[in-house]
């Protein structure tokens, strides 16, 4: 069963460019490709609250996402640089779609 992951990042004031650069260097949208079951992901920045970013990911299974969670912390240098830009650290959350509208 496919699922969606949602990760919220609260970036420290004035650290937007640092966060975006660290996010890119850490490969947070490219490294998951190594996990079987990764479908895709995108980074979004809040329009009303520009200190908030979210990553929405699509996964073939919950186990695929859990494998990514394990692998994502393996790049300790890249992760440390990313965490340094944050005002608050939140764990990712996994969702299963139960309703939708036609495309």
C-alpha positions as a printed NumPy array, in Angstrom:
array([[  0.   ,   0.   ,   0.   ],
       [  1.474,   3.376,  -0.996],
       [  1.892,   6.161,   1.547],
       [  2.918,   9.773,   1.91 ],
       [  5.513,  11.156,   4.281],
       [  5.425,  14.684,   5.664],
       [  8.402,  16.31 ,   7.359],
       [  8.197,  19.842,   8.75 ],
       [ 11.299,  21.997,   9.174],
       [ 11.227,  25.222,  11.236],
       [ 14.225,  27.202,  10.032],
       [ 16.034,  29.627,  12.307],
       [ 15.411,  33.277,  11.375],
       [ 17.739,  34.475,   8.639],
       [ 18.973,  30.943,   7.845],
       [ 16.812,  30.205,   4.775],
       [ 19.666,  30.226,   2.256],
       [ 21.824,  28.13 ,   4.613],
       [ 18.997,  25.631,   5.098],
       [ 18.304,  25.29 ,   1.378],
       [ 22.005,  24.828,   0.596],
       [ 22.472,  22.278,   3.401],
       [ 19.316,  20.435,   2.325],
       [ 20.697,  20.176,  -1.21 ],
       [ 24.186,  19.112,  -0.065],
       [ 22.683,  16.44 ,   2.203],
       [ 20.892,  14.981,  -0.831],
       [ 17.563,  14.863,   0.944],
       [ 15.686,  14.595,  -2.375],
       [ 18.261,  12.527,  -4.285],
       [ 19.606,  10.015,  -1.747],
       [ 16.183,   8.371,  -1.21 ],
       [ 16.408,   7.069,  -4.803],
       [ 18.679,   4.351,  -3.401],
       [ 15.718,   2.967,  -1.445],
       [ 13.503,   0.52 ,  -3.309],
       [  9.977,   1.868,  -3.03 ],
       [ 10.816,   5.574,  -3.153],
       [  8.491,   7.24 ,  -5.672],
       [  9.418,  10.914,  -5.303],
       [  9.524,  13.938,  -3.007],
       [  9.431,  17.731,  -3.099],
       [ 10.516,  20.529,  -0.765],
       [  8.005,  23.35 ,  -0.171],
       [  8.413,  26.702,   1.627],
       [  5.508,  28.377,   3.403],
       [  4.051,  31.452,   1.716],
       [  2.443,  32.798,   4.88 ],
       [  5.218,  31.503,   7.156],
       [  8.512,  31.473,   5.221],
       [ 10.375,  29.997,   8.213],
       [  8.46 ,  26.747,   7.677],
       [  9.414,  24.201,   5.036],
       [  7.83 ,  20.829,   4.394],
       [  8.934,  17.792,   2.439],
       [  6.168,  15.665,   0.974],
       [  7.352,  12.236,  -0.136],
       [  5.656,   9.36 ,  -1.895],
       [  6.55 ,   5.783,  -1.019],
       [  5.4  ,   2.423,  -2.342],
       [  5.274,   1.039,   1.216],
       [  5.646,   2.186,   4.802],
       [  8.665,  -0.105,   5.103],
       [ 10.389,   1.783,   2.267],
       [  9.958,   5.045,   4.174],
       [ 11.204,   3.471,   7.385],
       [ 14.288,   2.255,   5.53 ],
       [ 14.892,   5.822,   4.335],
       [ 14.563,   7.107,   7.89 ],
       [ 17.358,   4.724,   8.893],
       [ 19.569,   5.651,   5.928],
       [ 18.933,   9.391,   6.13 ],
       [ 20.947,   9.699,   9.334],
       [ 23.992,   7.909,   7.886],
       [ 25.427,  11.136,   6.384],
       [ 26.272,  12.623,   9.763],
       [ 28.236,  15.594,   8.366],
       [ 25.477,  16.6  ,   5.935],
       [ 22.809,  16.045,   8.555],
       [ 24.687,  18.102,  11.153],
       [ 24.94 ,  21.051,   8.743],
       [ 21.222,  20.781,   8.013],
       [ 20.233,  20.533,  11.685],
       [ 22.377,  23.572,  12.47 ],
       [ 20.009,  25.75 ,  10.408],
       [ 16.852,  24.691,  12.245],
       [ 14.969,  26.367,  15.061],
       [ 13.011,  23.186,  15.767],
       [ 13.431,  19.542,  14.774],
       [ 10.329,  17.434,  14.14 ],
       [ 10.231,  13.765,  13.148],
       [  8.612,  12.781,   9.876],
       [  5.061,  11.463,   9.831],
       [  3.621,   8.809,   7.547],
       [  0.116,   8.973,   6.053],
       [ -2.144,   6.706,   4.038],
       [ -4.583,   8.36 ,   1.646],
       [ -8.185,   7.527,   2.436],
       [ -9.987,   9.92 ,   0.05 ],
       [ -9.161,  12.127,  -2.918],
       [-10.598,  14.201,  -5.704],
       [-10.32 ,  13.554,  -9.433],
       [ -7.234,  15.085, -11.032]])
